CSV table of C-alpha atoms and ligand atoms in Angstrom, one decimal:
chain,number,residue,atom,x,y,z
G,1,UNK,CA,-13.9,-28.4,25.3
G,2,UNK,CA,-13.8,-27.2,21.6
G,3,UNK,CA,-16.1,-25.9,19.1
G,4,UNK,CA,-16.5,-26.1,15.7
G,5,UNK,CA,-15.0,-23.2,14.1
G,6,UNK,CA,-17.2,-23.0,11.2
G,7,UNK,CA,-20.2,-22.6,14.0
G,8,UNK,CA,-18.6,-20.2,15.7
G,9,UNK,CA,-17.5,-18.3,13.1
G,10,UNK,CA,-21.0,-17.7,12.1
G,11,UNK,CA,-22.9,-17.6,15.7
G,12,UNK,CA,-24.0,-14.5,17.4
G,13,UNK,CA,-21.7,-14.6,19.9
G,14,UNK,CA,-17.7,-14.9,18.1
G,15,UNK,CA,-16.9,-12.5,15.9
G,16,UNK,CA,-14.3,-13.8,13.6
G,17,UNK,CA,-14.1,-12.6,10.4
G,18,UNK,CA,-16.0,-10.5,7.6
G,19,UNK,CA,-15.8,-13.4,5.5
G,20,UNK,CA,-17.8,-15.6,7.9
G,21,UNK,CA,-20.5,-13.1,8.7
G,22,UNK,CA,-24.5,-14.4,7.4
G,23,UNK,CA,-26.3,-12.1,5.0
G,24,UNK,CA,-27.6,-8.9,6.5
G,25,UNK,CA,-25.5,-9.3,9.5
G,26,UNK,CA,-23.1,-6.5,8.0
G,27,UNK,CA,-25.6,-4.3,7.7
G,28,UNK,CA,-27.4,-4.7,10.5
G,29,UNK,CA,-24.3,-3.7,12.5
G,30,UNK,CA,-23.1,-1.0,10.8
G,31,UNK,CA,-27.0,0.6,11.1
G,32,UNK,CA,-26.3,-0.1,15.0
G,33,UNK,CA,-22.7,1.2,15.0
G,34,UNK,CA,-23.9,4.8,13.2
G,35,UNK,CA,-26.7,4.8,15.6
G,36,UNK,CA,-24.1,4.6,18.9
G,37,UNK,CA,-21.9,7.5,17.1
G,38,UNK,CA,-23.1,10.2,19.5
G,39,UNK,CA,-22.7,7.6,22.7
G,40,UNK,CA,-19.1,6.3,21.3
G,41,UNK,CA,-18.4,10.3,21.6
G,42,UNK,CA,-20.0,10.6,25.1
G,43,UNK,CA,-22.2,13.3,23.2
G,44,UNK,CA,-25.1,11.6,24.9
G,45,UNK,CA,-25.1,8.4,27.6
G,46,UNK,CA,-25.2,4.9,26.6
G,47,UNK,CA,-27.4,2.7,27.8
G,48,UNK,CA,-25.0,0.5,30.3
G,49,UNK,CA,-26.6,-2.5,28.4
G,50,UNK,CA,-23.3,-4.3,29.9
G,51,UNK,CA,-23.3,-3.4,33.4
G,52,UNK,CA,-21.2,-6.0,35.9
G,53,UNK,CA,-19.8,-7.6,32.8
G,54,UNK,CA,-16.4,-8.0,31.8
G,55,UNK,CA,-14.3,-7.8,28.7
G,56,UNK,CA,-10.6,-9.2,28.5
G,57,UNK,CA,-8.6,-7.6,25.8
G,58,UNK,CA,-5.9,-10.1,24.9
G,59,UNK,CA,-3.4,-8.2,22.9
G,60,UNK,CA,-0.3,-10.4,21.9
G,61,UNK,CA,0.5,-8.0,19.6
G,62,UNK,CA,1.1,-4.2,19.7
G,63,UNK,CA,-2.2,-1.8,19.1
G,64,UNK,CA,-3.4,1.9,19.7
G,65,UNK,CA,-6.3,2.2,18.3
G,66,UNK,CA,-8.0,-1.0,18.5
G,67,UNK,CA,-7.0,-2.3,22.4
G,68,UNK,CA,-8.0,1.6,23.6
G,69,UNK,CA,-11.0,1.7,21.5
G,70,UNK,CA,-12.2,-1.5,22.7
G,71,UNK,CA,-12.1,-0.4,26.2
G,72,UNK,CA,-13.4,3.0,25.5
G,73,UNK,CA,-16.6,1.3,23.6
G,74,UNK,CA,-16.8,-1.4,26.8
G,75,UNK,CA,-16.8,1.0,29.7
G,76,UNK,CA,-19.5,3.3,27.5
G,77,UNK,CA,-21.6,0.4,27.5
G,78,UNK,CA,-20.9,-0.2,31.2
G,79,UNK,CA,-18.9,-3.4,31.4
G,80,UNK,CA,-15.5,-3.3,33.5
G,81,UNK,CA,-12.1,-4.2,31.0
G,82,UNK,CA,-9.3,-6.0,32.0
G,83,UNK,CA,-5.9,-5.8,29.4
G,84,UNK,CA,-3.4,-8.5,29.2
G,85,UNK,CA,-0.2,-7.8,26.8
G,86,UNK,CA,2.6,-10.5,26.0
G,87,UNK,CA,4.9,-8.6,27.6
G,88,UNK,CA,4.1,-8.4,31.1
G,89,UNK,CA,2.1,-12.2,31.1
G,90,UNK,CA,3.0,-15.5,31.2
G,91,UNK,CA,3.2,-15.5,27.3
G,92,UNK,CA,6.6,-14.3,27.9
G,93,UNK,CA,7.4,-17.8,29.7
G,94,UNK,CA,5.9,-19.7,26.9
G,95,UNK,CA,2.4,-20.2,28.0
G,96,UNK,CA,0.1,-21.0,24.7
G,97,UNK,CA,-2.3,-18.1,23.5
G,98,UNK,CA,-5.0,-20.8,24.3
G,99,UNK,CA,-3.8,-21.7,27.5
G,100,UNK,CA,-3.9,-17.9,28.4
G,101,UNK,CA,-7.4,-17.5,27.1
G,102,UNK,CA,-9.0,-20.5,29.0
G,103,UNK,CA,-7.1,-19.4,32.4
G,104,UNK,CA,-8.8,-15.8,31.7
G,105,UNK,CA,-12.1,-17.7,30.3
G,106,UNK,CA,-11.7,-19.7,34.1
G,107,UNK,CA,-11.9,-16.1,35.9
G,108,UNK,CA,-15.3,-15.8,34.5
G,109,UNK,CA,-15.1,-12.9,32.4
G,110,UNK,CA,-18.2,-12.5,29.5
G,111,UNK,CA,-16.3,-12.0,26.6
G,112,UNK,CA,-12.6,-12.5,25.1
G,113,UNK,CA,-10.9,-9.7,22.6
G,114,UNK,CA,-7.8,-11.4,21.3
G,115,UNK,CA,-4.8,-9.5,18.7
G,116,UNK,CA,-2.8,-11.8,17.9
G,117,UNK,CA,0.1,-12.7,15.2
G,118,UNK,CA,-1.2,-15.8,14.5
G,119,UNK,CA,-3.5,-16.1,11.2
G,120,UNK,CA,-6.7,-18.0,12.3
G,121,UNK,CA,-5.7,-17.2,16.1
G,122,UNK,CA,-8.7,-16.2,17.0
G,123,UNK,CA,-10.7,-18.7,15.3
G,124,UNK,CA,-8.5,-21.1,17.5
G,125,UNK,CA,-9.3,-19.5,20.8
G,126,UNK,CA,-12.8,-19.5,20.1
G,127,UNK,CA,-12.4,-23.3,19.4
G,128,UNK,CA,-11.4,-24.0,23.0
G,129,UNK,CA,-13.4,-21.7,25.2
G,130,UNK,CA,-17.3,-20.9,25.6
G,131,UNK,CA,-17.1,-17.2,26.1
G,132,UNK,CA,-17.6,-15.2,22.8
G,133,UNK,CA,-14.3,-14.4,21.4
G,134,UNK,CA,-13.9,-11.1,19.0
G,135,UNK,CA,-11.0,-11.0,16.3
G,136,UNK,CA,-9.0,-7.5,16.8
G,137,UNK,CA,-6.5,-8.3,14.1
G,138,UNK,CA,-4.9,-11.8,14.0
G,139,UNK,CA,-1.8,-12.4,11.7
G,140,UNK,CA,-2.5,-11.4,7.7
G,141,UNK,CA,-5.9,-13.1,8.0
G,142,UNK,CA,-8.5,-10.3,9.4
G,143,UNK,CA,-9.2,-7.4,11.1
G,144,UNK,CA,-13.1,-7.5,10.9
G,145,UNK,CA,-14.0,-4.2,13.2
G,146,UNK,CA,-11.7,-2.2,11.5
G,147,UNK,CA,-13.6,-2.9,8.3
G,148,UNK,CA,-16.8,-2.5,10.0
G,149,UNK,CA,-15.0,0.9,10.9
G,150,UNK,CA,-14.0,2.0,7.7
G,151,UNK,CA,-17.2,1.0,6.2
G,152,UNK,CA,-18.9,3.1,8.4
G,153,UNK,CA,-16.8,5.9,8.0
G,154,UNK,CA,-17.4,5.7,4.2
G,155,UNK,CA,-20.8,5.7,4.4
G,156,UNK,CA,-21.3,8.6,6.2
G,157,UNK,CA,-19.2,10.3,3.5
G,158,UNK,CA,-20.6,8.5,0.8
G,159,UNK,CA,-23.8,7.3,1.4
G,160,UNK,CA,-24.8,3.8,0.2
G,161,UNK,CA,-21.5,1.9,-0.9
G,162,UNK,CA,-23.1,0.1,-3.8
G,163,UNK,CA,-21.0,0.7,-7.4
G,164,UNK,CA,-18.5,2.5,-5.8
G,165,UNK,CA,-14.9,2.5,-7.0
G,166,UNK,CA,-12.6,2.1,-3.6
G,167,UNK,CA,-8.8,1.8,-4.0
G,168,UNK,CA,-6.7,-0.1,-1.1
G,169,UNK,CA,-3.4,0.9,-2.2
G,170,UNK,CA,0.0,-1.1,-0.5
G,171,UNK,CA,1.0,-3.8,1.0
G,172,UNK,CA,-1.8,-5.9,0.4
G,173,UNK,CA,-0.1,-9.2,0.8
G,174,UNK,CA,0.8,-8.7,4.4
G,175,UNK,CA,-2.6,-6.5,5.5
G,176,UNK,CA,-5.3,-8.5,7.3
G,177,UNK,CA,-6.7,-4.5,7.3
G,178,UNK,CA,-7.0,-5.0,3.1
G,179,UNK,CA,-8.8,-8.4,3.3
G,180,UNK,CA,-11.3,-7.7,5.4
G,181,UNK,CA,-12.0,-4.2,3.8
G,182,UNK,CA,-12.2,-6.2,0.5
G,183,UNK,CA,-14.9,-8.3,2.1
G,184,UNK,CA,-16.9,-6.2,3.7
G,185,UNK,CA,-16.7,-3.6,0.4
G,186,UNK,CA,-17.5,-6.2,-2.1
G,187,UNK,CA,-20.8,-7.6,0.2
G,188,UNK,CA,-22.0,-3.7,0.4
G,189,UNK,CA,-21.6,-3.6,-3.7
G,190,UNK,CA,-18.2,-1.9,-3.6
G,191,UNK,CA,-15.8,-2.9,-6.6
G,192,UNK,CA,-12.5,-2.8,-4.5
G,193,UNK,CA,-9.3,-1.7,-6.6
G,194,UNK,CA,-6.3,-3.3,-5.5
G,195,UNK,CA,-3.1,-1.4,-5.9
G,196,UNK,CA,0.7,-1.8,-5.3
G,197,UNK,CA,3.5,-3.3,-6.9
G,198,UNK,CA,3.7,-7.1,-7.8
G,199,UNK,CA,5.6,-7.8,-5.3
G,200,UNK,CA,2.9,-7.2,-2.4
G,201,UNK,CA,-0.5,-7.7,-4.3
G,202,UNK,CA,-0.9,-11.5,-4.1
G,203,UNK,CA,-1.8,-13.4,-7.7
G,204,UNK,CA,-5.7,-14.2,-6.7
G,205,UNK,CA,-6.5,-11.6,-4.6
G,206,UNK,CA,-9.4,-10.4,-7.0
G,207,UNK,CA,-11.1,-13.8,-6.2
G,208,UNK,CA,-11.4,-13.4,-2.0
G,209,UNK,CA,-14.6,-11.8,-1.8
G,210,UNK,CA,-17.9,-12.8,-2.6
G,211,UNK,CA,-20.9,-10.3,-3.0
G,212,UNK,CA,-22.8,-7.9,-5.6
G,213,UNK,CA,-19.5,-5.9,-5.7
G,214,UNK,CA,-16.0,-7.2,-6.9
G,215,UNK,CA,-12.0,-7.1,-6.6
G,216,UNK,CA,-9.9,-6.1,-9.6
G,217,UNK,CA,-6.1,-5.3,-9.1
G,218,UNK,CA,-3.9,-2.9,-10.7
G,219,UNK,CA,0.1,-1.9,-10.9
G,220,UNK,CA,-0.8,1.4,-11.8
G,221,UNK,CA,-1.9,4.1,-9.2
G,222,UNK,CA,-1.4,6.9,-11.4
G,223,UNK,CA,-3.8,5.2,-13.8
G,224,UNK,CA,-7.0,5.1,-11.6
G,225,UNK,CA,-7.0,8.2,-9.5
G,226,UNK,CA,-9.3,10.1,-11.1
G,227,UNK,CA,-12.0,7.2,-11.7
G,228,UNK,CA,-12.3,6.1,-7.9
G,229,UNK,CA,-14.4,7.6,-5.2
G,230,UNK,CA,-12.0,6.5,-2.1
G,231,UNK,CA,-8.3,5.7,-1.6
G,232,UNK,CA,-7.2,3.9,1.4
G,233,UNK,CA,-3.2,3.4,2.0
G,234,UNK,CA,-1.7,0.7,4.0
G,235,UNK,CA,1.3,1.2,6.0
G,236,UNK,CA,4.2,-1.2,4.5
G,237,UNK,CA,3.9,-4.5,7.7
G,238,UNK,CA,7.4,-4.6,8.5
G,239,UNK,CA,6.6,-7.2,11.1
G,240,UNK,CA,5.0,-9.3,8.6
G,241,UNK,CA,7.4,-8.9,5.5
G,242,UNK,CA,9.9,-11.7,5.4
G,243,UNK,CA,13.3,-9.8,5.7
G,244,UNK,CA,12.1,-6.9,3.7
G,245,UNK,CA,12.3,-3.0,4.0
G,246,UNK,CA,10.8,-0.5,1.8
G,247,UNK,CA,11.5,-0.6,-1.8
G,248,UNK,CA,13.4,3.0,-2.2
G,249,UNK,CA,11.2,3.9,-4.9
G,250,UNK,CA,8.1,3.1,-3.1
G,251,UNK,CA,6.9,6.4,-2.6
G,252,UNK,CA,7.3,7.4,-6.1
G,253,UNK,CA,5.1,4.3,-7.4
G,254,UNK,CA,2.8,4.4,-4.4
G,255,UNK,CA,2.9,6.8,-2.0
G,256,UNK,CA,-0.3,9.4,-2.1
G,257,UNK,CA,1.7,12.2,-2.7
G,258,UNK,CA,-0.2,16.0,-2.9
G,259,UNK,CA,0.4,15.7,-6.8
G,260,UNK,CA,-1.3,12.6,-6.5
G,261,UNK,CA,-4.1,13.4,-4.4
G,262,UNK,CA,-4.9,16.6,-7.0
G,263,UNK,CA,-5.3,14.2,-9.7
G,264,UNK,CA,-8.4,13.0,-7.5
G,265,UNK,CA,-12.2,13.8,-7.4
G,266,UNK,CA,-12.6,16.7,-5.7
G,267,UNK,CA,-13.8,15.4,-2.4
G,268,UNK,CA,-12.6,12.0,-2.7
G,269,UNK,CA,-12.1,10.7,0.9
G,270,UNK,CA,-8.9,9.6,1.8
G,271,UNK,CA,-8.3,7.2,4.4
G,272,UNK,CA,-5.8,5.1,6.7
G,273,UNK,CA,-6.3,2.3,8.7
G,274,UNK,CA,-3.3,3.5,11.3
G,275,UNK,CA,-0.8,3.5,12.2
G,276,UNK,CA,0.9,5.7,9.5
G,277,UNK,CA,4.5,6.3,8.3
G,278,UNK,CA,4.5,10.1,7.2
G,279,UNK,CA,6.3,10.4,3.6
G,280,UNK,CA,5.7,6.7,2.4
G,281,UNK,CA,2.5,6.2,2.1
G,282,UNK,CA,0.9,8.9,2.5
G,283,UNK,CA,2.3,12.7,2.9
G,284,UNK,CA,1.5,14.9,5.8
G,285,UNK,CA,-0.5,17.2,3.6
G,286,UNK,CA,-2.7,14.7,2.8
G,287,UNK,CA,-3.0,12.4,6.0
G,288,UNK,CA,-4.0,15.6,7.7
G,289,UNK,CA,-6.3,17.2,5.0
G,290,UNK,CA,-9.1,18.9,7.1
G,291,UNK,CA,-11.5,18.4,4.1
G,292,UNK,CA,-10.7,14.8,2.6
G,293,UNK,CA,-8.9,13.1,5.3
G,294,UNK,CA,-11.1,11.2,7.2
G,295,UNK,CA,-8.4,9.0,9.2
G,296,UNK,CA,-9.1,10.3,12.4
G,297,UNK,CA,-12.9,9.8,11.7
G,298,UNK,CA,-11.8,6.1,11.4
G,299,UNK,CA,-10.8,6.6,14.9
G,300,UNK,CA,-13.6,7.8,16.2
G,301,UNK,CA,-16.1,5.0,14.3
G,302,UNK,CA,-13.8,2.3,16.2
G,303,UNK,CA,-15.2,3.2,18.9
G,304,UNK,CA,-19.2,2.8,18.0
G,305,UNK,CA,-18.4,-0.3,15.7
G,306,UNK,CA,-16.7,-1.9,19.0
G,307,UNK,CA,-20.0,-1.0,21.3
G,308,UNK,CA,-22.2,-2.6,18.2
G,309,UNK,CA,-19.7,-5.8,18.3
G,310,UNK,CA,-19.5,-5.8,22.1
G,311,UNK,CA,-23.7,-5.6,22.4
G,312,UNK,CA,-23.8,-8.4,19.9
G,313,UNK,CA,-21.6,-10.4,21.4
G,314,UNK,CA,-22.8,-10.2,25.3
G,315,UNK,CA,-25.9,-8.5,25.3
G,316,UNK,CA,-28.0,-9.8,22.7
T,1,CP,N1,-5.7,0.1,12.8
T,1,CP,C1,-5.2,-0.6,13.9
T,1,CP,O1,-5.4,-1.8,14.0
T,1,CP,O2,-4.4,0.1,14.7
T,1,CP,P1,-3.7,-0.4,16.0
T,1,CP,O3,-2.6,-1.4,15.6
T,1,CP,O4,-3.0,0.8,16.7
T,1,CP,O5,-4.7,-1.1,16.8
């Protein structure tokens, strides 16, 4: 059986993409993300809203924070979590993402997390089976609860994100992370800044996102660092870049540096979607800034903006 993608990237039950989400539907799950904080922390107990449910997390590709943080955010909710890998399935005979995901779908499990390589994997699964599927990362096309978590993180630092300058500084090109930050900035009235060198900030990139905010891009960090009111650096996809390594010089262009981060706003929040390389990207001193760094309070959003996906997904 399949399902029109379109549909389903727009029903209550997948959850696909930023891009696809209707009006409000951002919102409304950030407010319910920020309102589980203190349940994601086990500071108080969730309602187990998904008791004797299941969640399968399909990860086909390698993940810390996302595979743990969507068990963490299923078993606070009460649901039981099964994890499948490639490595250690029948992937590594050949069987088909989808073929894995209907076999699991046949075991009768309520909902279907799937990382995969892919671009548009997930919208795939969700074309072939009835359970909801959630995106947690798939290829360079989008990573839609990490922008919900880095949204939320922001606006508990920031407040409203309306006419604020955000920089996403790296490898754009290959960062599912960037494009659906872009989206879900630009719909919350964000003008997004995108920064790197020509060589990995795609021609067109200003014109991905629709919404009250907007996209510009820049080649020159240096140049907007004390006009912006967030940075966020990517980590240079290795995987992704087609027989590249780092550009020697990368750092120096790009890399948020303390000389660069003192050319910032004092209390400019700094931010990372994870995993980082310490000294290109961003240095120690900064990543681990107890004042402006607010990677580790990324982490910790994951976990509430998974339970608000989850609940979406099964329980409402
Ligand atoms: N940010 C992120 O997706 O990290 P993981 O690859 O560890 O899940």
């Amino acid at each position: 059986m399949t399902r029109d993608p379109r549909a389903a990237s727009t029903s209550l039950r997948d959850f696909l993409g930023i891009e696809g989400l209707a009006p409000g539907e951002l919102e409304a799950l950030l407010d319910r993300a920020e309102a589980l904080l203190p349940a994601a922390m086990g500071q108080v107990r969730s309602e187990p809203k998904l008791a004797g449910r299941v969640v399968a997390n399909i990860f086909f590709e390698d993940s810390t924070r996302t595979r743990v943080s969507f068990e963490i955010a299923a078993k606070r909710l009460g649901a039981e979590v099964v994890n499948l890998g490639a490595s250690g399935s029948s992937a590594s005979k050949g069987e088909t993402l989808v073929d894995t995901a209907r076999n699991i779908e046949a075991m009768g499990v309520d909902a279907i997390v799937v990382r995969t390589s892919i671009s548009g994997g997930a919208a795939l699964v969700a074309q072939h089976v009835d359970r909801p599927v959630i995106n947690a990362g798939d290829g360079r096309h989008e990573h839609p609860t990490q922008a919900l978590l880095d949204a939320l993180a922001l606006r508990l630092r920031l407040g409203n994100l309306a006419g604020k300058r955000i920089a996403i500084v790296g490898d754009i090109a290959n960062s599912r992370v960037a494009r659906s930050a872009a989206h879900a900035f630009v719909r919350l009235g964000a003008e997004v800044i995108a920064v790197g060198p020509p060589s990995l900030v795609p021609v067109g990139f200003d014109a991905i996102a629709a919404g009250p905010g907007k996209v510009s891009i820049t080649h020159d960090l240096d140049g907007i660092l004390c006009d912006i009111d967030a940075i966020m650096t990517l980590r240079i996809q290795l995987e992704r870049a087609a027989g590249g390594g780092i550009a020697p010089d990368y750092r120096a262009g790009y890399g948020l540096t303390s000389e660069r981060r003192a050319k910032l706003k004092p209390g400019t929040p700094i931010l990372h979607p994870g995993p980082v390389n310490r000294g290109v990207e961003i240095d120690d001193a900064v990543a681990d800034d107890v004042a402006d760094s607010v990677i580790l309070k990324q982490v910790s959003c994951g976990v509430a903006a998974r339970m608000a996906v989850l609940l979406r997904a099964i329980a409402d």
